[in-house]
Tab-separated table of C-alpha atoms in Angstrom:
chain	number	residue	atom	x	y	z
P	1	UNK	CA	-9.078	-27.030	-19.029
P	2	UNK	CA	-6.236	-27.810	-16.678
P	3	UNK	CA	-5.005	-24.990	-14.467
P	4	UNK	CA	-1.571	-26.555	-14.082
P	5	UNK	CA	1.334	-24.753	-15.642
P	6	UNK	CA	3.331	-27.205	-17.784
P	7	UNK	CA	7.079	-27.264	-17.246
P	8	UNK	CA	9.201	-26.137	-20.223
P	9	UNK	CA	10.195	-29.747	-20.954
P	10	UNK	CA	6.576	-30.650	-21.656
P	11	UNK	CA	6.226	-28.121	-24.452
P	12	UNK	CA	9.153	-27.746	-26.796
P	13	UNK	CA	7.760	-24.742	-28.649
P	14	UNK	CA	8.076	-22.724	-25.464
P	15	UNK	CA	11.744	-23.536	-24.983
P	16	UNK	CA	12.461	-22.104	-28.447
P	17	UNK	CA	11.070	-18.666	-27.604
P	18	UNK	CA	13.627	-15.961	-27.155
P	19	UNK	CA	13.931	-12.207	-27.217
P	20	UNK	CA	15.680	-12.089	-30.584
P	21	UNK	CA	12.255	-12.665	-32.173
P	22	UNK	CA	11.014	-9.068	-32.419
P	23	UNK	CA	7.319	-10.015	-32.363
P	24	UNK	CA	7.767	-12.166	-29.266
P	25	UNK	CA	9.757	-9.426	-27.597
P	26	UNK	CA	7.093	-6.829	-28.408
P	27	UNK	CA	4.402	-9.133	-27.031
P	28	UNK	CA	6.288	-9.848	-23.787
P	29	UNK	CA	7.001	-6.162	-23.183
P	30	UNK	CA	3.281	-5.472	-23.780
P	31	UNK	CA	2.314	-8.254	-21.392
P	32	UNK	CA	4.696	-7.053	-18.659
P	33	UNK	CA	3.582	-3.442	-19.163
P	34	UNK	CA	-0.112	-4.339	-18.977
P	35	UNK	CA	0.363	-6.516	-15.887
P	36	UNK	CA	2.592	-3.902	-14.194
P	37	UNK	CA	0.079	-1.107	-14.689
P	38	UNK	CA	-2.763	-3.415	-13.677
P	39	UNK	CA	-0.994	-4.348	-10.436
P	40	UNK	CA	-0.101	-0.739	-9.651
P	41	UNK	CA	-3.682	0.381	-10.137
P	42	UNK	CA	-4.923	-2.607	-8.116
P	43	UNK	CA	-2.719	-1.327	-5.273
P	44	UNK	CA	-4.165	2.184	-5.406
P	45	UNK	CA	-7.784	1.114	-5.888
P	46	UNK	CA	-7.693	-1.438	-3.072
P	47	UNK	CA	-6.085	1.107	-0.762
P	48	UNK	CA	-8.812	3.627	-1.649
P	49	UNK	CA	-11.672	1.108	-1.334
P	50	UNK	CA	-10.391	0.058	2.121
P	51	UNK	CA	-11.666	3.389	3.467
P	52	UNK	CA	-15.163	1.865	3.312
P	53	UNK	CA	-14.242	-1.012	5.660
P	54	UNK	CA	-16.395	-1.312	8.789
P	55	UNK	CA	-13.368	-1.579	11.113
P	56	UNK	CA	-9.591	-1.480	11.206
P	57	UNK	CA	-9.271	-5.265	11.060
P	58	UNK	CA	-11.010	-5.428	7.663
P	59	UNK	CA	-9.263	-2.237	6.579
P	60	UNK	CA	-5.873	-3.809	7.253
P	61	UNK	CA	-6.858	-7.035	5.447
P	62	UNK	CA	-7.608	-5.064	2.282
P	63	UNK	CA	-4.370	-3.138	2.795
P	64	UNK	CA	-2.538	-6.506	2.930
P	65	UNK	CA	-3.965	-7.333	-0.501
P	66	UNK	CA	-2.939	-3.906	-1.801
P	67	UNK	CA	0.618	-4.354	-0.505
P	68	UNK	CA	0.847	-7.773	-2.190
P	69	UNK	CA	-0.227	-6.206	-5.509
P	70	UNK	CA	2.473	-3.581	-5.134
P	71	UNK	CA	5.028	-6.356	-4.649
P	72	UNK	CA	3.894	-7.817	-7.985
P	73	UNK	CA	4.190	-4.400	-9.640
P	74	UNK	CA	7.794	-4.179	-8.388
P	75	UNK	CA	8.723	-7.575	-9.870
P	76	UNK	CA	7.149	-6.759	-13.245
P	77	UNK	CA	8.667	-3.266	-13.417
P	78	UNK	CA	12.114	-4.569	-12.503
P	79	UNK	CA	11.853	-7.212	-15.225
P	80	UNK	CA	11.041	-4.521	-17.795
P	81	UNK	CA	14.081	-2.531	-16.675
P	82	UNK	CA	16.230	-5.681	-16.815
P	83	UNK	CA	15.096	-6.222	-20.430
P	84	UNK	CA	16.157	-2.640	-21.240
P	85	UNK	CA	12.675	-1.102	-21.398
P	86	UNK	CA	11.274	2.019	-19.780
P	87	UNK	CA	8.399	0.827	-17.535
P	88	UNK	CA	6.511	4.095	-18.104
P	89	UNK	CA	6.558	3.540	-21.875
P	90	UNK	CA	5.616	-0.112	-21.569
P	91	UNK	CA	2.635	0.694	-19.338
P	92	UNK	CA	1.300	3.638	-21.367
P	93	UNK	CA	-0.681	1.641	-23.991
P	94	UNK	CA	-2.761	0.059	-21.202
P	95	UNK	CA	-3.468	3.089	-19.049
P	96	UNK	CA	-6.712	4.021	-20.802
P	97	UNK	CA	-8.241	0.531	-20.638
P	98	UNK	CA	-7.250	-0.146	-17.017
P	99	UNK	CA	-8.238	3.325	-15.792
P	100	UNK	CA	-11.464	2.955	-17.779
P	101	UNK	CA	-12.204	-0.353	-16.067
P	102	UNK	CA	-11.764	1.154	-12.601
P	103	UNK	CA	-13.678	4.330	-13.445
P	104	UNK	CA	-16.695	2.262	-14.491
P	105	UNK	CA	-16.446	-0.156	-11.551
P	106	UNK	CA	-15.942	2.104	-8.521
P	107	UNK	CA	-17.580	0.185	-5.644
P	108	UNK	CA	-20.525	2.002	-4.059
P	109	UNK	CA	-19.967	0.402	-0.665
P	110	UNK	CA	-17.807	-1.987	1.325
P	111	UNK	CA	-19.532	-5.155	0.048
P	112	UNK	CA	-19.130	-4.155	-3.585
P	113	UNK	CA	-15.475	-3.451	-2.767
P	114	UNK	CA	-15.071	-6.938	-1.267
P	115	UNK	CA	-16.672	-8.605	-4.294
P	116	UNK	CA	-14.453	-6.581	-6.625
P	117	UNK	CA	-11.337	-7.556	-4.653
P	118	UNK	CA	-12.318	-11.231	-4.698
P	119	UNK	CA	-13.378	-11.319	-8.358
P	120	UNK	CA	-10.321	-9.317	-9.468
P	121	UNK	CA	-7.954	-11.594	-7.592
P	122	UNK	CA	-9.602	-14.660	-9.135
P	123	UNK	CA	-9.629	-13.387	-12.710
P	124	UNK	CA	-6.002	-12.256	-12.382
P	125	UNK	CA	-4.973	-15.690	-11.050
P	126	UNK	CA	-6.680	-17.407	-13.995
P	127	UNK	CA	-5.084	-15.085	-16.517
P	128	UNK	CA	-1.561	-15.402	-15.072
P	129	UNK	CA	-1.891	-19.179	-14.955
P	130	UNK	CA	-3.158	-19.399	-18.542
P	131	UNK	CA	-0.584	-17.107	-20.079
P	132	UNK	CA	2.345	-18.662	-18.178
P	133	UNK	CA	2.304	-21.736	-20.421
P	134	UNK	CA	3.120	-19.683	-23.524
P	135	UNK	CA	6.125	-17.846	-22.115
P	136	UNK	CA	9.880	-18.336	-22.248
P	137	UNK	CA	11.248	-19.911	-19.045
P	138	UNK	CA	12.441	-16.683	-17.409
P	139	UNK	CA	9.248	-14.706	-17.991
P	140	UNK	CA	7.228	-17.771	-17.049
P	141	UNK	CA	9.089	-18.022	-13.735
P	142	UNK	CA	8.259	-14.394	-12.957
P	143	UNK	CA	4.578	-14.856	-13.846
P	144	UNK	CA	4.354	-18.056	-11.787
P	145	UNK	CA	5.964	-16.284	-8.820
P	146	UNK	CA	3.390	-13.496	-8.980
P	147	UNK	CA	0.556	-15.975	-9.484
P	148	UNK	CA	1.558	-18.077	-6.462
P	149	UNK	CA	1.352	-14.924	-4.342
P	150	UNK	CA	-2.208	-14.176	-5.452
P	151	UNK	CA	-5.175	-15.553	-3.498
P	152	UNK	CA	-4.986	-13.051	-0.625
P	153	UNK	CA	-8.719	-12.497	-1.100
P	154	UNK	CA	-9.921	-15.596	0.802
P	155	UNK	CA	-10.941	-13.470	3.790
P	156	UNK	CA	-13.513	-11.792	1.502
P	157	UNK	CA	-15.544	-14.985	1.139
P	158	UNK	CA	-16.589	-15.227	4.773
P	159	UNK	CA	-17.508	-11.527	5.003
P	160	UNK	CA	-19.634	-11.675	1.849
P	161	UNK	CA	-21.417	-14.861	2.971
P	162	UNK	CA	-22.174	-13.318	6.352
P	163	UNK	CA	-23.584	-10.175	4.742
P	164	UNK	CA	-25.871	-12.247	2.505
P	165	UNK	CA	-27.013	-14.325	5.476
P	166	UNK	CA	-27.793	-11.184	7.474
P	167	UNK	CA	-29.671	-9.568	4.584
P	168	UNK	CA	-30.542	-11.922	1.685
P	169	UNK	CA	-31.618	-8.943	-0.438
P	170	UNK	CA	-27.984	-7.958	-1.044
P	171	UNK	CA	-27.388	-11.221	-2.938
P	172	UNK	CA	-29.287	-9.955	-5.997
P	173	UNK	CA	-27.436	-6.669	-6.035
P	174	UNK	CA	-24.015	-8.317	-5.612
P	175	UNK	CA	-24.773	-10.915	-8.308
P	176	UNK	CA	-25.527	-8.058	-10.699
P	177	UNK	CA	-22.363	-6.287	-9.585
P	178	UNK	CA	-20.288	-9.407	-10.277
P	179	UNK	CA	-21.662	-9.607	-13.812
P	180	UNK	CA	-20.925	-5.948	-14.370
P	181	UNK	CA	-17.310	-6.373	-13.193
P	182	UNK	CA	-16.624	-9.180	-15.645
P	183	UNK	CA	-18.535	-7.430	-18.424
P	184	UNK	CA	-16.399	-4.306	-18.041
P	185	UNK	CA	-13.181	-6.353	-17.796
P	186	UNK	CA	-14.007	-8.144	-21.054
P	187	UNK	CA	-15.035	-4.901	-22.788
P	188	UNK	CA	-11.731	-3.232	-21.909
P	189	UNK	CA	-9.711	-6.354	-22.773
P	190	UNK	CA	-11.348	-6.490	-26.211
P	191	UNK	CA	-10.447	-2.860	-26.749
P	192	UNK	CA	-6.804	-3.656	-25.980
P	193	UNK	CA	-6.925	-6.841	-28.082
P	194	UNK	CA	-8.026	-4.888	-31.149
P	195	UNK	CA	-4.868	-2.766	-30.927
P	196	UNK	CA	-2.141	-5.194	-29.817
P	197	UNK	CA	-1.898	-8.108	-32.235
P	198	UNK	CA	1.388	-9.609	-31.017
P	199	UNK	CA	0.124	-9.552	-27.418
P	200	UNK	CA	-3.098	-11.322	-28.441
P	201	UNK	CA	-1.128	-13.954	-30.343
P	202	UNK	CA	1.021	-14.542	-27.243
P	203	UNK	CA	-1.948	-14.802	-24.871
P	204	UNK	CA	-3.657	-17.246	-27.225
P	205	UNK	CA	-0.575	-19.447	-27.410
P	206	UNK	CA	0.623	-18.452	-30.860
P	207	UNK	CA	-2.746	-18.396	-32.645
P	208	UNK	CA	-3.213	-15.469	-35.017
P	209	UNK	CA	-5.600	-12.656	-34.130
P	210	UNK	CA	-8.502	-15.106	-34.355
P	211	UNK	CA	-11.737	-13.582	-33.121
P	212	UNK	CA	-13.161	-17.002	-32.276
P	213	UNK	CA	-10.135	-17.900	-30.136
P	214	UNK	CA	-10.368	-14.607	-28.232
P	215	UNK	CA	-14.065	-15.112	-27.610
P	216	UNK	CA	-13.428	-18.668	-26.382
P	217	UNK	CA	-10.783	-17.375	-23.985
P	218	UNK	CA	-13.256	-14.853	-22.534
P	219	UNK	CA	-15.927	-17.567	-22.328
P	220	UNK	CA	-13.541	-19.763	-20.369
P	221	UNK	CA	-12.656	-16.873	-18.035
P	222	UNK	CA	-16.356	-16.205	-17.524
P	223	UNK	CA	-17.024	-19.869	-16.655
P	224	UNK	CA	-14.398	-19.786	-13.950
P	225	UNK	CA	-15.747	-16.456	-12.696
P	226	UNK	CA	-19.221	-18.020	-12.472
P	227	UNK	CA	-17.825	-20.864	-10.339
P	228	UNK	CA	-16.371	-18.286	-7.954
P	229	UNK	CA	-19.643	-16.351	-7.788
P	230	UNK	CA	-21.460	-19.585	-6.896
P	231	UNK	CA	-18.908	-20.273	-4.162
P	232	UNK	CA	-19.890	-16.883	-2.683
P	233	UNK	CA	-23.550	-17.905	-2.753
P	234	UNK	CA	-24.310	-15.569	-5.668
P	235	UNK	CA	-26.132	-16.328	-8.916
P	236	UNK	CA	-23.510	-16.121	-11.670
T	1	UNK	CA	20.457	16.788	21.788
T	2	UNK	CA	21.962	13.558	20.523
T	3	UNK	CA	19.873	11.484	18.110
T	4	UNK	CA	21.657	8.273	19.068
T	5	UNK	CA	19.680	5.654	20.904
T	6	UNK	CA	21.604	4.591	24.025
T	7	UNK	CA	22.018	0.862	24.564
T	8	UNK	CA	20.257	-0.600	27.623
T	9	UNK	CA	23.600	-0.930	29.449
T	10	UNK	CA	24.046	2.842	29.383
T	11	UNK	CA	20.860	3.512	31.283
T	12	UNK	CA	20.074	1.195	34.162
T	13	UNK	CA	16.597	2.583	34.808
T	14	UNK	CA	15.501	1.259	31.432
T	15	UNK	CA	16.637	-2.286	32.123
T	16	UNK	CA	14.414	-2.343	35.199
T	17	UNK	CA	11.217	-1.613	33.259
T	18	UNK	CA	8.882	-4.517	32.857
T	19	UNK	CA	5.264	-5.241	32.108
T	20	UNK	CA	4.367	-6.122	35.696
T	21	UNK	CA	4.284	-2.361	36.390
T	22	UNK	CA	0.692	-1.565	35.391
T	23	UNK	CA	1.423	2.094	34.587
T	24	UNK	CA	4.334	1.159	32.351
T	25	UNK	CA	2.240	-1.495	30.643
T	26	UNK	CA	-0.607	0.944	30.052
T	27	UNK	CA	1.827	3.476	28.609
T	28	UNK	CA	3.486	0.962	26.280
T	29	UNK	CA	0.132	-0.323	24.998
T	30	UNK	CA	-0.885	3.300	24.375
T	31	UNK	CA	2.368	3.995	22.582
T	32	UNK	CA	2.068	0.894	20.378
T	33	UNK	CA	-1.617	1.647	19.678
T	34	UNK	CA	-0.897	5.261	18.728
T	35	UNK	CA	2.046	4.320	16.504
T	36	UNK	CA	0.107	1.438	14.884
T	37	UNK	CA	-2.853	3.640	13.997
T	38	UNK	CA	-0.511	6.403	12.847
T	39	UNK	CA	1.341	4.021	10.527
T	40	UNK	CA	-1.883	2.533	9.153
T	41	UNK	CA	-3.285	5.962	8.376
T	42	UNK	CA	0.066	7.017	6.885
T	43	UNK	CA	-0.283	4.056	4.519
T	44	UNK	CA	-3.777	5.055	3.392
T	45	UNK	CA	-3.074	8.782	3.142
T	46	UNK	CA	0.133	8.324	1.153
T	47	UNK	CA	-1.616	5.891	-1.204
T	48	UNK	CA	-4.417	8.428	-1.707
T	49	UNK	CA	-2.068	11.400	-2.147
T	50	UNK	CA	-0.077	9.467	-4.774
T	51	UNK	CA	-2.983	9.943	-7.193
T	52	UNK	CA	-1.753	13.547	-7.600
T	53	UNK	CA	1.695	12.435	-8.834
T	54	UNK	CA	2.687	13.784	-12.246
T	55	UNK	CA	3.740	10.353	-13.552
T	56	UNK	CA	3.889	6.670	-12.653
T	57	UNK	CA	7.488	6.869	-11.500
T	58	UNK	CA	6.655	9.377	-8.760
T	59	UNK	CA	3.382	7.580	-8.069
T	60	UNK	CA	5.280	4.349	-7.411
T	61	UNK	CA	7.841	6.123	-5.211
T	62	UNK	CA	5.052	7.374	-2.930
T	63	UNK	CA	3.518	3.902	-3.017
T	64	UNK	CA	6.887	2.529	-1.826
T	65	UNK	CA	6.695	4.837	1.189
T	66	UNK	CA	3.112	3.734	1.851
T	67	UNK	CA	4.087	0.055	1.697
T	68	UNK	CA	6.933	0.659	4.164
T	69	UNK	CA	4.480	2.319	6.597
T	70	UNK	CA	2.204	-0.688	6.323
T	71	UNK	CA	5.131	-2.942	7.225
T	72	UNK	CA	5.598	-0.842	10.395
T	73	UNK	CA	1.892	-1.144	11.179
T	74	UNK	CA	2.203	-4.954	10.936
T	75	UNK	CA	5.129	-5.049	13.389
T	76	UNK	CA	3.357	-2.814	15.923
T	77	UNK	CA	0.031	-4.667	15.639
T	78	UNK	CA	1.726	-8.051	16.022
T	79	UNK	CA	3.533	-6.803	19.122
T	80	UNK	CA	0.209	-5.733	20.667
T	81	UNK	CA	-1.250	-9.171	19.943
T	82	UNK	CA	1.873	-10.808	21.407
T	83	UNK	CA	1.366	-8.769	24.605
T	84	UNK	CA	-2.228	-10.038	24.767
T	85	UNK	CA	-3.947	-6.835	23.628
T	86	UNK	CA	-6.598	-6.267	20.991
T	87	UNK	CA	-5.020	-3.914	18.407
T	88	UNK	CA	-8.407	-2.361	17.627
T	89	UNK	CA	-8.888	-1.412	21.291
T	90	UNK	CA	-5.334	-0.143	21.652
T	91	UNK	CA	-5.681	2.077	18.576
T	92	UNK	CA	-9.120	3.506	19.387
T	93	UNK	CA	-8.022	6.295	21.797
T	94	UNK	CA	-5.863	7.805	19.023
T	95	UNK	CA	-8.247	7.589	16.086
T	96	UNK	CA	-9.797	11.019	16.616
T	97	UNK	CA	-6.476	12.877	16.909
T	98	UNK	CA	-4.801	11.130	13.972
T	99	UNK	CA	-7.872	11.353	11.715
T	100	UNK	CA	-8.227	14.982	12.792
T	101	UNK	CA	-4.633	15.688	11.813
T	102	UNK	CA	-5.131	14.246	8.322
T	103	UNK	CA	-8.516	15.895	7.833
T	104	UNK	CA	-6.979	19.303	8.494
T	105	UNK	CA	-3.852	18.648	6.408
T	106	UNK	CA	-5.187	17.144	3.169
T	107	UNK	CA	-2.669	18.262	0.513
T	108	UNK	CA	-4.154	20.481	-2.185
T	109	UNK	CA	-1.684	19.290	-4.811
T	110	UNK	CA	1.266	17.035	-5.518
T	111	UNK	CA	3.879	19.401	-4.024
T	112	UNK	CA	1.972	19.763	-0.759
T	113	UNK	CA	1.713	15.964	-0.717
T	114	UNK	CA	5.493	15.643	-1.167
T	115	UNK	CA	6.200	18.129	1.640
T	116	UNK	CA	3.757	16.325	3.920
T	117	UNK	CA	5.382	12.954	3.148
T	118	UNK	CA	8.848	14.364	3.820
T	119	UNK	CA	7.914	16.280	6.976
T	120	UNK	CA	5.841	13.383	8.344
T	121	UNK	CA	8.653	10.911	7.781
T	122	UNK	CA	11.102	13.244	9.534
T	123	UNK	CA	8.929	13.995	12.544
T	124	UNK	CA	8.132	10.279	12.927
T	125	UNK	CA	11.851	9.396	12.800
T	126	UNK	CA	12.618	11.973	15.506
T	127	UNK	CA	9.809	10.758	17.719
T	128	UNK	CA	10.698	7.053	17.398
T	129	UNK	CA	14.340	7.810	18.122
T	130	UNK	CA	13.521	9.944	21.180
T	131	UNK	CA	11.057	7.546	22.743
T	132	UNK	CA	13.222	4.466	22.135
T	133	UNK	CA	15.584	5.439	24.966
T	134	UNK	CA	12.821	5.151	27.578
T	135	UNK	CA	11.608	1.667	26.629
T	136	UNK	CA	12.245	-1.844	27.879
T	137	UNK	CA	14.708	-3.749	25.627
T	138	UNK	CA	12.088	-5.681	23.630
T	139	UNK	CA	9.860	-2.716	22.849
T	140	UNK	CA	12.953	-0.630	22.159
T	141	UNK	CA	14.184	-3.188	19.627
T	142	UNK	CA	10.838	-3.016	17.810
T	143	UNK	CA	10.853	0.784	17.758
T	144	UNK	CA	14.468	0.905	16.563
T	145	UNK	CA	13.640	-1.589	13.782
T	146	UNK	CA	10.772	0.594	12.575
T	147	UNK	CA	12.880	3.726	12.894
T	148	UNK	CA	15.751	2.294	10.859
T	149	UNK	CA	13.266	1.581	8.040
T	150	UNK	CA	12.069	5.201	7.942
T	151	UNK	CA	13.719	7.725	5.654
T	152	UNK	CA	12.114	6.541	2.419
T	153	UNK	CA	11.247	10.164	1.730
T	154	UNK	CA	14.658	11.248	0.403
T	155	UNK	CA	13.363	11.241	-3.175
T	156	UNK	CA	10.988	14.064	-2.145
T	157	UNK	CA	13.855	16.492	-1.552
T	158	UNK	CA	15.023	16.646	-5.174
T	159	UNK	CA	11.458	17.017	-6.533
T	160	UNK	CA	10.631	19.844	-4.127
T	161	UNK	CA	13.901	21.682	-4.859
T	162	UNK	CA	13.295	21.406	-8.606
T	163	UNK	CA	9.764	22.764	-8.251
T	164	UNK	CA	11.034	25.756	-6.259
T	165	UNK	CA	13.757	26.381	-8.821
T	166	UNK	CA	11.231	26.276	-11.674
T	167	UNK	CA	8.795	28.600	-9.879
T	168	UNK	CA	10.246	30.429	-6.835
T	169	UNK	CA	6.762	31.632	-5.865
T	170	UNK	CA	5.839	28.152	-4.582
T	171	UNK	CA	8.498	28.426	-1.853
T	172	UNK	CA	6.359	30.827	0.174
T	173	UNK	CA	3.279	28.674	-0.099
T	174	UNK	CA	5.166	25.481	0.816
T	175	UNK	CA	6.901	27.173	3.773
T	176	UNK	CA	3.475	28.137	5.115
T	177	UNK	CA	2.240	24.606	4.482
T	178	UNK	CA	5.169	23.142	6.438
T	179	UNK	CA	4.348	25.376	9.422
T	180	UNK	CA	0.720	24.351	9.241
T	181	UNK	CA	1.654	20.650	9.220
T	182	UNK	CA	3.732	20.938	12.370
T	183	UNK	CA	1.204	23.226	14.038
T	184	UNK	CA	-1.592	20.689	13.485
T	185	UNK	CA	0.632	17.802	14.620
T	186	UNK	CA	1.435	19.614	17.866
T	187	UNK	CA	-2.204	20.619	18.436
T	188	UNK	CA	-3.381	17.019	18.078
T	189	UNK	CA	-0.508	15.673	20.193
T	190	UNK	CA	-1.379	18.091	22.976
T	191	UNK	CA	-4.966	16.917	22.838
T	192	UNK	CA	-3.796	13.319	23.309
T	193	UNK	CA	-1.305	14.324	26.010
T	194	UNK	CA	-4.065	15.911	28.103
T	195	UNK	CA	-5.868	12.553	28.227
T	196	UNK	CA	-3.085	9.954	28.502
T	197	UNK	CA	-0.910	10.670	31.531
T	198	UNK	CA	1.041	7.392	31.636
T	199	UNK	CA	1.888	7.746	27.933
T	200	UNK	CA	3.122	11.298	28.454
T	201	UNK	CA	5.257	10.181	31.399
T	202	UNK	CA	6.785	7.458	29.221
T	203	UNK	CA	7.487	9.765	26.285
T	204	UNK	CA	9.111	12.293	28.623
T	205	UNK	CA	11.349	9.623	30.147
T	206	UNK	CA	9.529	9.214	33.451
T	207	UNK	CA	8.799	12.879	34.172
T	208	UNK	CA	5.335	13.557	35.551
T	209	UNK	CA	2.743	15.299	33.416
T	210	UNK	CA	4.852	18.432	33.443
T	211	UNK	CA	3.541	21.075	31.045
T	212	UNK	CA	6.988	22.614	30.722
T	213	UNK	CA	8.572	19.304	29.763
T	214	UNK	CA	5.899	18.662	27.117
T	215	UNK	CA	6.371	22.131	25.658
T	216	UNK	CA	10.154	21.648	25.577
T	217	UNK	CA	9.690	18.358	23.721
T	218	UNK	CA	7.530	20.085	21.093
T	219	UNK	CA	10.049	22.939	20.847
T	220	UNK	CA	12.809	20.416	20.197
T	221	UNK	CA	10.695	18.648	17.538
T	222	UNK	CA	9.996	21.998	15.913
T	223	UNK	CA	13.716	22.855	15.826
T	224	UNK	CA	14.503	19.670	13.977
T	225	UNK	CA	11.559	20.253	11.630
T	226	UNK	CA	12.938	23.727	10.880
T	227	UNK	CA	16.297	22.196	9.953
T	228	UNK	CA	14.543	19.915	7.482
T	229	UNK	CA	12.555	22.794	5.984
T	230	UNK	CA	15.809	24.710	5.474
T	231	UNK	CA	17.339	21.660	3.756
T	232	UNK	CA	14.420	21.849	1.282
T	233	UNK	CA	15.178	25.494	0.612
T	234	UNK	CA	12.112	26.671	2.565
T	235	UNK	CA	11.879	29.294	5.294
T	236	UNK	CA	11.092	27.405	8.520
């Protein structure tokens, strides 16, 4: 699967999308609401997890990631307002799933926090890149802007590799942790998917609420997650 | 006392300051280290306190303040690096006092968090503005830049006034809380002052470690704090 985002000219069906289609509008507002709440919570969770950093240098690096997430929240919220929607209302349907994800994946220590930051950044990048191709040009531009600002987690890689080198035993624990993170993310996403048909159709590129297509999307996300785990020196 | 920052031309003694004076250099590095650590901790504490917000709108407003503080931290840290100093080393002497301040002033609820955000922002603005007049032009420019970006706490005023209107009993509790905040800030500042003579001399505009001058500075800070408490509808 290519990770490139096609330009509107390459895909005529995209150019036809507009907000007068009530189902498309509902799906886009859902998407922006889910992403906005996800980014806001990423800000707060990263800021909280930074307290476990071994020094102020690492603490400030995690804070940099948190600040970037807040910038994304701002863009998404402002877009909702521009479209005439109340951001609070648009975010509400996703609060339970996103809070549930974080409640069940609170890092026990600094290394788990680093892996969560790295894995979360990667999965978010994949998702933004995938969904961008199915959006109208304006929403696509916003999503691509946010996506191009992701990837602040590169500093995590070196720290995690060093920790594994210093104590190879942690590799097993972190590999397990990585699987748990993706497992919980998929569980919560499936919960949302069961309740938001137009959003699912949008994310799948117009396909109906097809269980097979959803499962394939998660399988593809998991494959790319596994690649990232390997790049950290962890068994996927 | 005027809150205006005089331009270098108004005060010739300032223009003569430079980093070849080892005492001045030590004091400036201390000042930048203390402010940098203060701003970084402000970021983390505001982000943590935001969890008590009644809704996502207020949560994001506190996050906006936190993000602004982190921007100040970046400027101060980069200035230390530019001057050839390790930010971690420059911040270390102030960790105990600043952490101690926050440990003894953890807000019990959202309203206490709002008052702390508002009071902290105000006291910081006063301090930056006061100290700016005693600095060399480059450091002064940095401090004035940070100072001009303070004041993100205005949204607190309306929320606090509404809470007092809805339940006048909270006014007494919040007035006490405001006094405690300033009391702890002064206690921790005095602790630092006892150990950092060149910094004290700088902050006092070249006066020696004169106990009377320090006390007058705190009295002046307290007066301005009292004005702000009155503007919230709280007994100072």
